[in-house]
Coordinates of C-alpha atoms in Angstrom, one line a residue:
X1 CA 10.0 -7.3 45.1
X2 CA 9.7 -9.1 42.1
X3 CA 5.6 -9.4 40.5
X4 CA 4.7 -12.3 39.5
X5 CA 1.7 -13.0 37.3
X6 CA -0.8 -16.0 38.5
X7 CA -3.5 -17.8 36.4
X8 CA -6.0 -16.3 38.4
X9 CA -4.3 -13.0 37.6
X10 CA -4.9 -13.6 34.2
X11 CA -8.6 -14.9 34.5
X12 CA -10.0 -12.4 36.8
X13 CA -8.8 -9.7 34.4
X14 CA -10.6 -11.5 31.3
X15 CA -13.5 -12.0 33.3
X16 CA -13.4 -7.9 34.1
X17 CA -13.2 -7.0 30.3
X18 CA -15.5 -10.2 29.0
X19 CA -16.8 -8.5 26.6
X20 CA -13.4 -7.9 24.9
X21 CA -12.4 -11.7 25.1
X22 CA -15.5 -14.0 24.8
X23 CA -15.9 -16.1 21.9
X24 CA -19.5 -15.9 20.4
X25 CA -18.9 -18.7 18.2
X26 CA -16.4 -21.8 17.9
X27 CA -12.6 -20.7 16.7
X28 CA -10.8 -23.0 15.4
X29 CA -6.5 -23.3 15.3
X30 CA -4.5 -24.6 12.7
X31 CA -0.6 -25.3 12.1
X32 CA 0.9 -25.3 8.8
X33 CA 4.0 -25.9 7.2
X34 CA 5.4 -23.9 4.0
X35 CA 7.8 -24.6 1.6
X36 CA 8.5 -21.5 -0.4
X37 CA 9.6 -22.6 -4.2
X38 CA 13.0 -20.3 -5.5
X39 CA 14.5 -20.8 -8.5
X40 CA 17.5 -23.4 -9.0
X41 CA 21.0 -21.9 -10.7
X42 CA 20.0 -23.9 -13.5
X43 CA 16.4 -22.2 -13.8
X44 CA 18.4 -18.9 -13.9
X45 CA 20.2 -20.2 -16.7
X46 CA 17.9 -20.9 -18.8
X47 CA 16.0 -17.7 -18.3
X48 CA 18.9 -15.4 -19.1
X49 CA 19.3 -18.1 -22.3
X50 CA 15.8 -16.7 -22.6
X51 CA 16.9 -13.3 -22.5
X52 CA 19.5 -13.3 -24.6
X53 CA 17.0 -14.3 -27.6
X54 CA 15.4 -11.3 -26.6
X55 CA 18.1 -9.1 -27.1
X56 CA 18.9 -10.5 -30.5
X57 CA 15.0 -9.6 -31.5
X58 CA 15.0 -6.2 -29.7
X59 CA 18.6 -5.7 -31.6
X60 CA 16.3 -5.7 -34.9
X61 CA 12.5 -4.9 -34.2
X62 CA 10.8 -2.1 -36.2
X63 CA 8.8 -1.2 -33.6
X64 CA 10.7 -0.4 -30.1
X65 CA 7.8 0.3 -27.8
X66 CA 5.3 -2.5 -29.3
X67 CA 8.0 -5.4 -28.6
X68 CA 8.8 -3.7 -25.2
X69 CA 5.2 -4.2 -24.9
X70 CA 5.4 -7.6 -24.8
X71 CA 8.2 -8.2 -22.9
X72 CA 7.9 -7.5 -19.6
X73 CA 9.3 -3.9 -20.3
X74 CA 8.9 -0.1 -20.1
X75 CA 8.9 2.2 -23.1
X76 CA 10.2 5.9 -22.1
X77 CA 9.1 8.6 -23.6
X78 CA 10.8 10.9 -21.1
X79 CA 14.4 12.4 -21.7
X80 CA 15.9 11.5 -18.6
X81 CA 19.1 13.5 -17.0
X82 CA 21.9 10.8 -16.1
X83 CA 21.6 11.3 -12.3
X84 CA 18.1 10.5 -12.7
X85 CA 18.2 7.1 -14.7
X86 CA 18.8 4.0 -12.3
X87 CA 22.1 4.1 -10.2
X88 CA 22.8 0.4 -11.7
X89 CA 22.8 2.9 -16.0
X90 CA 24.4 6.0 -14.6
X91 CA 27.9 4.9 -14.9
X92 CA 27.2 3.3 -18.1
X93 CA 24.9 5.6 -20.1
X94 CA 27.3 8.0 -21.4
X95 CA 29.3 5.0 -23.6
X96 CA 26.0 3.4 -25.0
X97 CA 25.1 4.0 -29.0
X98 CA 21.8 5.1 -30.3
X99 CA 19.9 2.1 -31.4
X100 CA 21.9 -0.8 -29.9
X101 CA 21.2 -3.0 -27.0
X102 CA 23.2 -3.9 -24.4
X103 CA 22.6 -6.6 -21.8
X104 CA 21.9 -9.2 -19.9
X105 CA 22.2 -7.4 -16.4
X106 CA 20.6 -9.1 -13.5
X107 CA 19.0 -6.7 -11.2
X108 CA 16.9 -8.4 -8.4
X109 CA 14.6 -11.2 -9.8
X110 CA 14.9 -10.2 -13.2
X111 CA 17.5 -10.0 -16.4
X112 CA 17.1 -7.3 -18.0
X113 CA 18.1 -5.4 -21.2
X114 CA 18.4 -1.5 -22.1
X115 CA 18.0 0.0 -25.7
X116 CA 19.3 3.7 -25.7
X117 CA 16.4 4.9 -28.0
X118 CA 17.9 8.4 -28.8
X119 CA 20.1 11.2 -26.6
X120 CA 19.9 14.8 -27.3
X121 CA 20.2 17.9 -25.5
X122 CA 16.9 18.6 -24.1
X123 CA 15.4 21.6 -22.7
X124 CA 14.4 21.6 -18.7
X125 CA 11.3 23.8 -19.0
X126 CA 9.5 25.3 -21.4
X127 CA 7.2 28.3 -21.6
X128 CA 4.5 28.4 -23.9
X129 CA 1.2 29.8 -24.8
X130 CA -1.8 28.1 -27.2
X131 CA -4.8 28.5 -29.0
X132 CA -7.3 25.6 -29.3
X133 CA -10.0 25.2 -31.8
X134 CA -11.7 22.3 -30.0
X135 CA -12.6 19.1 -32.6
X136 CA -15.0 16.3 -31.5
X137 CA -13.1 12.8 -31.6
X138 CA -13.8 11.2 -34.9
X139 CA -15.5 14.1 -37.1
X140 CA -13.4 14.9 -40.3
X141 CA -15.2 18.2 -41.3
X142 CA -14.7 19.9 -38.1
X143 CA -10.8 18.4 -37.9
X144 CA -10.2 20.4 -41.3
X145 CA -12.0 23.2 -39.9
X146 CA -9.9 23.7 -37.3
X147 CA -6.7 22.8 -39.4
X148 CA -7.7 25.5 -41.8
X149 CA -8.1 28.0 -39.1
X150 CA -5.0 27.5 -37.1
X151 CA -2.8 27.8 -40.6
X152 CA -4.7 31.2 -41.0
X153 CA -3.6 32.0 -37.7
X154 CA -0.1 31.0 -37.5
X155 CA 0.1 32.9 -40.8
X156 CA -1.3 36.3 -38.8
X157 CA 0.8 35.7 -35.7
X158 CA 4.2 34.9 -37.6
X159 CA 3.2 38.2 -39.5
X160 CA 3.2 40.5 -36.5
X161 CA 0.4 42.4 -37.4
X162 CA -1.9 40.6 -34.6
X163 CA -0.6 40.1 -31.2
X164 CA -1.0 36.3 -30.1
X165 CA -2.8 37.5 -26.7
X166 CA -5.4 39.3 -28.9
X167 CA -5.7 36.2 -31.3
X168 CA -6.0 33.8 -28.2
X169 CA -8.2 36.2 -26.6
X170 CA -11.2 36.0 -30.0
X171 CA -9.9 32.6 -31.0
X172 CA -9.0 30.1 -28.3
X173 CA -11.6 27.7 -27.0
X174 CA -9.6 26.8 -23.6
X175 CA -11.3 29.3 -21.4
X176 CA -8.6 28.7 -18.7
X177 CA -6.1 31.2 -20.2
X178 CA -7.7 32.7 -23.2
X179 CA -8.0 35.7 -21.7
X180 CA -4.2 35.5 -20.5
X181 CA -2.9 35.3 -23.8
X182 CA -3.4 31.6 -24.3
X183 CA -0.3 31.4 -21.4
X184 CA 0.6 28.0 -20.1
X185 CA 3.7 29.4 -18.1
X186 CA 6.2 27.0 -17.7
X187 CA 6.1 23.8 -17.2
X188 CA 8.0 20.6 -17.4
X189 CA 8.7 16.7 -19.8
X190 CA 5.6 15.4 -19.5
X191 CA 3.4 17.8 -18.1
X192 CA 1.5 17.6 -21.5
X193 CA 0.1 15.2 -23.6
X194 CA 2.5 13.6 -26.4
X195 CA 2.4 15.6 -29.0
X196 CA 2.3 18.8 -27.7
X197 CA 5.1 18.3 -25.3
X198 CA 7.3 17.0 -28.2
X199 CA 6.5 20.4 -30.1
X200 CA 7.5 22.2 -27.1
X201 CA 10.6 20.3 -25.7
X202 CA 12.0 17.9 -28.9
X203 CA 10.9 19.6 -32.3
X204 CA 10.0 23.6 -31.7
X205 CA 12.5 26.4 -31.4
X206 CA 12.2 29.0 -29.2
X207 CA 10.5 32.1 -30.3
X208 CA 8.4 29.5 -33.0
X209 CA 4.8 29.0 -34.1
X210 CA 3.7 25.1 -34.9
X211 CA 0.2 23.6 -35.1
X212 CA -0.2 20.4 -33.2
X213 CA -2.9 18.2 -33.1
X214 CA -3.8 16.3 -29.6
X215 CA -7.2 14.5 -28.5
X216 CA -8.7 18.0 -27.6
X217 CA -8.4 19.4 -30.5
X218 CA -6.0 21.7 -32.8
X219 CA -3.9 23.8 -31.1
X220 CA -1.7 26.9 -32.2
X221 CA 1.6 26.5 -30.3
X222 CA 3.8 29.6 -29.6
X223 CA 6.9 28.8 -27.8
X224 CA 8.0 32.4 -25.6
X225 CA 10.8 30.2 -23.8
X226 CA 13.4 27.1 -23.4
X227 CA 15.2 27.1 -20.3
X228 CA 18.3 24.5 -20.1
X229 CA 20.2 24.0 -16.5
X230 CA 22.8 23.0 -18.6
X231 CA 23.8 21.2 -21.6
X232 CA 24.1 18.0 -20.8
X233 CA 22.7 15.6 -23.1
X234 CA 19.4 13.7 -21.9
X235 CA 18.7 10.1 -22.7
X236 CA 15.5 8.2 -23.8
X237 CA 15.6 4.4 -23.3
X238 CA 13.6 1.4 -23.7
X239 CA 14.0 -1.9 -20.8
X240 CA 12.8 -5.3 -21.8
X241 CA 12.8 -8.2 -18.5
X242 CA 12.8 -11.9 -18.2
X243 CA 11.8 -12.5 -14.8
X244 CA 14.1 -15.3 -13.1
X245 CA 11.4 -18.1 -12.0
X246 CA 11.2 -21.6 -11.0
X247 CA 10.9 -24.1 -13.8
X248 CA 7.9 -26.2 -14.2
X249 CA 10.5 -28.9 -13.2
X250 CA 11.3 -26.9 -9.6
X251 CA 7.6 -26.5 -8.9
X252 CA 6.7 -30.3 -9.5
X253 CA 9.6 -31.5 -8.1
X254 CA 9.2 -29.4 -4.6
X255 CA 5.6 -30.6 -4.8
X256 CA 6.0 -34.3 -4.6
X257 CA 8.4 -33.9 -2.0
X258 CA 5.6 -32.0 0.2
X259 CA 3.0 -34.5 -1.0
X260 CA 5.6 -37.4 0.2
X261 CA 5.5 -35.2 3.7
X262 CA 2.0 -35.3 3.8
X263 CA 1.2 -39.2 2.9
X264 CA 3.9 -40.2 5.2
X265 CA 2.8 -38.3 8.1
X266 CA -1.2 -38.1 8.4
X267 CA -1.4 -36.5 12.2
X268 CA -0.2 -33.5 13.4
X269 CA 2.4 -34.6 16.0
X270 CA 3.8 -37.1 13.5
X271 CA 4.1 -34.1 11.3
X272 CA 5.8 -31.5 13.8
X273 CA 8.7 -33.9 14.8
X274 CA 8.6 -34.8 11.1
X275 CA 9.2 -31.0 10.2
X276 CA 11.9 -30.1 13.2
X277 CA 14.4 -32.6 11.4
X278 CA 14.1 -30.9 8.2
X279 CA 16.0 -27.7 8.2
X280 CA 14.6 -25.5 5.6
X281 CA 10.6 -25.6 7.1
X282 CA 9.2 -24.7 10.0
X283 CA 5.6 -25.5 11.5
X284 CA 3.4 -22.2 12.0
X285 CA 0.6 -21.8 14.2
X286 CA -2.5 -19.7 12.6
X287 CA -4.6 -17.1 14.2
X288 CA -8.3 -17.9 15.9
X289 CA -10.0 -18.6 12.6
X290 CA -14.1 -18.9 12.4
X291 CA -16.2 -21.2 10.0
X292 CA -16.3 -17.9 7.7
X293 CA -13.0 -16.8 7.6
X294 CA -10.5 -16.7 4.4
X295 CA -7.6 -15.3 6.0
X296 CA -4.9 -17.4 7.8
X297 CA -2.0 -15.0 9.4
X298 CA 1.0 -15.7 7.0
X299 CA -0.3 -17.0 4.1
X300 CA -1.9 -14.7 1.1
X301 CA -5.5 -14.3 1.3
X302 CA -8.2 -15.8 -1.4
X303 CA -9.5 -18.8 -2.1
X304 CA -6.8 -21.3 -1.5
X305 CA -7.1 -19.9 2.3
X306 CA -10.6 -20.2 2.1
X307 CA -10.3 -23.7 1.3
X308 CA -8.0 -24.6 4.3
X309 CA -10.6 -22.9 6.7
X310 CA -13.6 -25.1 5.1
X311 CA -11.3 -28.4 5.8
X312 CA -10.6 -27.3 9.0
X313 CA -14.3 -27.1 9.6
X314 CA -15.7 -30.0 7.9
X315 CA -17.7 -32.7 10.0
X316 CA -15.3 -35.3 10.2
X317 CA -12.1 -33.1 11.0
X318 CA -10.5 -33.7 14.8
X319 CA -7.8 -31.9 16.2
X320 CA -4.8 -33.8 15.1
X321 CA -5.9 -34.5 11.8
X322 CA -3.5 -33.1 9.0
X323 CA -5.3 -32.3 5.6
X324 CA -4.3 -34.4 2.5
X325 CA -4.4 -31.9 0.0
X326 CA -1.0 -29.7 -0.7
X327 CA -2.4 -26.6 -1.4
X328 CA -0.5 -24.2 -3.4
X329 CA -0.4 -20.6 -4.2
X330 CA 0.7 -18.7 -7.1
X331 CA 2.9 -16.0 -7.5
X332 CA 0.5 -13.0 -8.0
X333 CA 2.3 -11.2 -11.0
X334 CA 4.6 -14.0 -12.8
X335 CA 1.5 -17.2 -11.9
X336 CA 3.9 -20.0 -10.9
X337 CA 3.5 -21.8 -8.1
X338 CA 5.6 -20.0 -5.4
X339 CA 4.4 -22.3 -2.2
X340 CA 3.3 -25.5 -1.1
X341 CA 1.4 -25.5 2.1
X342 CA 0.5 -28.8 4.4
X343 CA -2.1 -27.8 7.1
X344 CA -3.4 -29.7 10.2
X345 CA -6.2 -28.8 12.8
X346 CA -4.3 -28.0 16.4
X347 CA -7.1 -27.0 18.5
X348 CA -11.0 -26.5 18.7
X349 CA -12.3 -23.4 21.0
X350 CA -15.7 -23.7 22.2
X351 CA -17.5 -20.1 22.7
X352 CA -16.6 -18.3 25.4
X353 CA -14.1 -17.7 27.8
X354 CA -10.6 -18.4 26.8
X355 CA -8.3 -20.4 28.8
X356 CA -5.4 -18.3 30.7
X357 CA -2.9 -20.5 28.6
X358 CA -5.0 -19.1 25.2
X359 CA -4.7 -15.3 26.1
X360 CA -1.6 -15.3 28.8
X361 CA 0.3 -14.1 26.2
X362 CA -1.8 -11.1 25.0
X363 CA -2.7 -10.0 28.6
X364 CA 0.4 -11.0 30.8
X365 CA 2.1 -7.6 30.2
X366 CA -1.1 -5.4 30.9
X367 CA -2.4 -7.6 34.3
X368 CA 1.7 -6.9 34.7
X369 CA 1.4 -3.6 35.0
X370 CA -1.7 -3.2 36.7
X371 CA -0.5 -5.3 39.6
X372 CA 2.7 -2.9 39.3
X373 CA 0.5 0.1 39.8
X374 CA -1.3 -0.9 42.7
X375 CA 1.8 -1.7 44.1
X376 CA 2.9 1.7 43.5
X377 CA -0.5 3.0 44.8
X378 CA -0.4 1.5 48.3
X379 CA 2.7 3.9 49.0
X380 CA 1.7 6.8 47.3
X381 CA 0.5 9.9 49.7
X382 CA -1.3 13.3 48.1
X383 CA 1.9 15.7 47.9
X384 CA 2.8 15.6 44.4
X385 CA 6.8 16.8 44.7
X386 CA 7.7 13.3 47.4
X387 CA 5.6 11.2 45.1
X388 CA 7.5 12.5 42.3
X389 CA 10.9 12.3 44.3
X390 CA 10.5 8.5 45.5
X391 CA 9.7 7.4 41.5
X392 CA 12.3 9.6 39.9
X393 CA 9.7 11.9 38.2
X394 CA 8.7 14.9 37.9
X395 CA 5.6 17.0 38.8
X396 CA 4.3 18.0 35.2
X397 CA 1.8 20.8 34.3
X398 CA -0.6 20.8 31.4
X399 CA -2.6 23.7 30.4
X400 CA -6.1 23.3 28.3
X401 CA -7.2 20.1 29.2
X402 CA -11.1 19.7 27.7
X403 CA -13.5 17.4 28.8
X404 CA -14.4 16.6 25.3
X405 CA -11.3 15.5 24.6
X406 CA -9.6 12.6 27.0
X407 CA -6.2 13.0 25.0
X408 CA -3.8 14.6 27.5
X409 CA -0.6 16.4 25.6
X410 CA 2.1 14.2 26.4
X411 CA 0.4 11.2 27.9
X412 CA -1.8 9.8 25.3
X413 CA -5.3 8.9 26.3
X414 CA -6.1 9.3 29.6
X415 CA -9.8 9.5 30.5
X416 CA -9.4 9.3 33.8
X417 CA -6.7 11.8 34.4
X418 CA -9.5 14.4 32.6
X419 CA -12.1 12.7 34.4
X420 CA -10.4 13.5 38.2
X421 CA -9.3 17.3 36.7
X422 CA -12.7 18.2 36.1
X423 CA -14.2 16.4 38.8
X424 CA -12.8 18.2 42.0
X425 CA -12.2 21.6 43.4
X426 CA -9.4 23.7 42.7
X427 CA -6.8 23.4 44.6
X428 CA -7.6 19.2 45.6
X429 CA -5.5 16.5 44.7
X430 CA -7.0 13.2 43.3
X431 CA -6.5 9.6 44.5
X432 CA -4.0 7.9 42.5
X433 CA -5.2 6.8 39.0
X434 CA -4.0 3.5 37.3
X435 CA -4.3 5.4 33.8
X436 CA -3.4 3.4 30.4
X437 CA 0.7 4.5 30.7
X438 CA 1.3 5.1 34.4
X439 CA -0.1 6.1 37.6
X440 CA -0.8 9.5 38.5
X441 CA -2.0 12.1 41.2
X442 CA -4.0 15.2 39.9
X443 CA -4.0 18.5 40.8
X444 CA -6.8 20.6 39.9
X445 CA -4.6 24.3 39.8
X446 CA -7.2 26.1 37.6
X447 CA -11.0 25.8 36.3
X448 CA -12.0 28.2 33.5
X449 CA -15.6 28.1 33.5
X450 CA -17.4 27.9 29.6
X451 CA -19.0 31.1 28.5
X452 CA -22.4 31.1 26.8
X453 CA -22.7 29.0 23.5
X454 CA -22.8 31.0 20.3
X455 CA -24.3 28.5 18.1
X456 CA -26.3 26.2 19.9
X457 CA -28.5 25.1 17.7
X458 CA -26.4 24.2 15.6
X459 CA -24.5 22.0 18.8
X460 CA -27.6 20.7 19.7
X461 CA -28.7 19.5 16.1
X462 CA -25.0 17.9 15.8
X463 CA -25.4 16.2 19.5
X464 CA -28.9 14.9 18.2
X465 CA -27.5 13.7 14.4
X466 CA -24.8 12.1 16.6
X467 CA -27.2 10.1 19.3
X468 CA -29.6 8.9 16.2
X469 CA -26.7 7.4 14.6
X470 CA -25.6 5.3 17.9
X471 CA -29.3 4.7 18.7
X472 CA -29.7 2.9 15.3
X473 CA -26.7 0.8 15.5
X474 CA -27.2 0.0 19.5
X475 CA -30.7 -1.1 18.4
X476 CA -29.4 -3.9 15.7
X477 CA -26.8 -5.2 18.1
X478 CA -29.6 -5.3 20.6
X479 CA -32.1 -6.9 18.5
X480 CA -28.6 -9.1 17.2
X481 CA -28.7 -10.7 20.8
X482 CA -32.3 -11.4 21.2
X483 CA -32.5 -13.8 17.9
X484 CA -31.2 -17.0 16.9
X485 CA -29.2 -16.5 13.4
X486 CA -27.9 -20.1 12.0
X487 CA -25.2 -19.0 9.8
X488 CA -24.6 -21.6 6.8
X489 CA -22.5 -19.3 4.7
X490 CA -19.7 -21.7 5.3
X491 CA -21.3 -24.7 3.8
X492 CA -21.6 -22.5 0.3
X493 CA -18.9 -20.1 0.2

């Protein structure tokens, strides 16, 4: 028939797992109301008015990836295929000149502008080998050093006289591949720094010597190969984005209706039935919150939270009481307001016990299924195949269970179910077990008994490392519970 779930149910299973409910200090429960702040049509007009006097000074900056910089945008320095640009350009690439801008598009929360920077057919991989003269940052003599030496070099190799692999070999300084011929293999855009990777992918020819000068030093660049997939030509762009926000005139204007909310309706029930006849808000209950807490379920974390839990907690707050202030939280990236937030206190909870009507919802569905398994248990014999038969199951075997492991392939953690294996001769069936998914009946079929330990000194110096560790911390919650801490961080933090 059908199980039914009682109050006493529900408190005489929190009473049985105490230590998993009770409250060691006060919690305290609040309701809130939040009025998220979006920007009006007329706020996206004006930021795309916005945007289009960015395009006219991105049309003629002398510096592409300084302005970009400064306006919200990304500078590539990557040739990208079409297929790998964003699916909103792909269609659109192809037909856009070198140099010009082309925009506004609105994609998501932002306008946004693209400047095709150059296009060019660009290899896919290269293959190259170097040979570094390392240079200290900043010292002159040693940077002409170097210079002078790679010329000689480049001179020798482009001769033929000297194989590269013998040059890198006496003259390279990276001792990762000087003895392989100064070989890089191949690699791909952006797999070294700036200059180098424009030597080997934008302004060297395969087969060519070039020296380039990087932040390790100077290096003698020979290119052995350029693979292209195809000709195709590859693009290098520039983005600039206005970001569509409320205007200061949205932000104040949604305030003052929430601080009109909160002067007109001072209590916590005036300000629920105030709420469910406005359409757009809702009321929100908060998690258990303690005097030290900063994080309220729903609402970002930091000090604005912080400062709700201190007013929740302040000597002369009662349940019922809604706080004064509208608190308001910032958008974390574009720092407009993006939320007002009226609070009240709904309940105080003492330490404790909770109520059933506090944790019913939590524990209804496991108390639930306990009261289902004993059910099942009263009508459960030892013969494995009829229990299976009368539940629609079926008798399952499972090879290499180990004590020191109570996760049972298949069932999840099942202490219990390992527990009754172990415990009982081959051959005997278990009691049912109420386990954490189901109830079951074990059948011990086999035992392997452990051979002789190998290493056990170094088992038992783990076992002992292992039991100091939990002594220590079971001795500070032990000596936690014979001492009487008064906790004030609350009044200062």
């Amino acid at each position: 028939g059908d199980i039914t779930v009682s109050d006493a149910d529900i408190m005489s299973y929190v009473k049985k797992n105490a230590a998993d409910f009770e409250r060691k200090e006060e919690k305290r429960v609040f309701e809130y109301v939040k009025m998220n702040v979006y920007p009006t049509p007329g706020d996206s007009m004006l930021c795309k008015k916005e945007m289009e006097d960015v395009i006219s000074r991105f049309s003629t900056t002398d510096s592409d990836s300084l302005f970009v910089l400064s306006n919200n945008g990304i500078y590539s320095t990557y040739y990208a295929k079409s297929e790998e640009i964003d699916e909103f350009y792909q269609d659109k690439i192809g037909s856009y000149e070198v140099g010009k801008v082309y925009g506004p598009y609105q994609l998501g929360t932002s306008y946004q502008a693209i400047k095709l920077i150059d296009k060019r057919v660009v290899p896919d991989s290269v293959r190259a080998s170097h040979i570094l003269k390392r240079v200290t940052p900043g010292n002159v003599t040693q940077l002409a050093e170097a210079e002078a030496l790679v010329d000689s070099l480049m001179v020798v190799a482009k001769r033929g006289r000297v194989s590269f692999d013998t040059l890198a070999a006496k003259f390279s300084e990276d001792l990762s591949n000087n003895k392989d011929g100064g070989d890089l293999g191949y690699f791909a855009q952006g797999a070294m720094v700036g200059p180098f990777n424009d030597a080997a992918f934008l302004n060297g020819k395969e087969r060519g010597y070039y020296k380039v000068i990087t932040q390790f030093g100077v290096h003698l660049v020979y290119i052995q190969d350029q693979k292209f997939l195809n000709r195709a030509p590859k693009y290098k762009m520039a983005y600039v984005n206005v970001p569509i926000v409320p205007s200061k005139e949205t932000q104040n204007a949604l305030y003052e209706n929430m601080v009109d909310l909160v002067s007109s309706h001072p209590y916590l029930d005036d300000l629920r039935n105030a709420v469910d006849n406005i359409g757009n808000l809702e009321m929100v209950s908060s998690n258990e919150l303690g005097a030290n807490d900063y994080l309220i379920e729903g609402l970002a974390p930091g000090s604005i939270s912080r400062d709700m839990v201190k007013w929740g907690f302040e000597p002369g707050t009662s349940v019922n009481d809604v706080s004064p202030v509208v608190y308001q939280f910032q958008d974390p990236v574009q720092y407009y307001n993006n939320s007002y937030v009226v609070i009240g206190l709904s309940e105080i909870r003492s330490p404790g016990l909770p109520s059933t009507d506090q944790v019913r919802n939590q524990v209804e569905f496991a108390v639930m299924n306990k009261k289902k398994a004993e059910s099942i248990i009263s009508t459960l014999g030892s013969d494995l195949e009829a229990a299976a038969n009368k539940y629609g199951s079926t008798v399952e075997s499972i090879n290499g269970i180990n004590m020191l492991n109570s996760f049972v392939g298949g069932l999840g953690n099942e202490p219990e179910v390992v527990g009754a294996a172990f415990g009982q001769e081959v051959g005997s069936t278990s009691a049912p077990i109420i386990g954490n998914s189901g109830v079951f009946l074990v059948k011990t079929v086999n035992k392997q008994d452990p051979g002789a330990a190998s290493n056990i000194s170094f088992i038992k110096k783990t076992v002992a490392d292992a039991t100091k560790g939990r002594t220590v911390s079971a001795l500070l919650e032990a000596l936690k519970k014979t001492v009487e801490i008064e906790d004030n961080r609350s009044a200062f933090y």
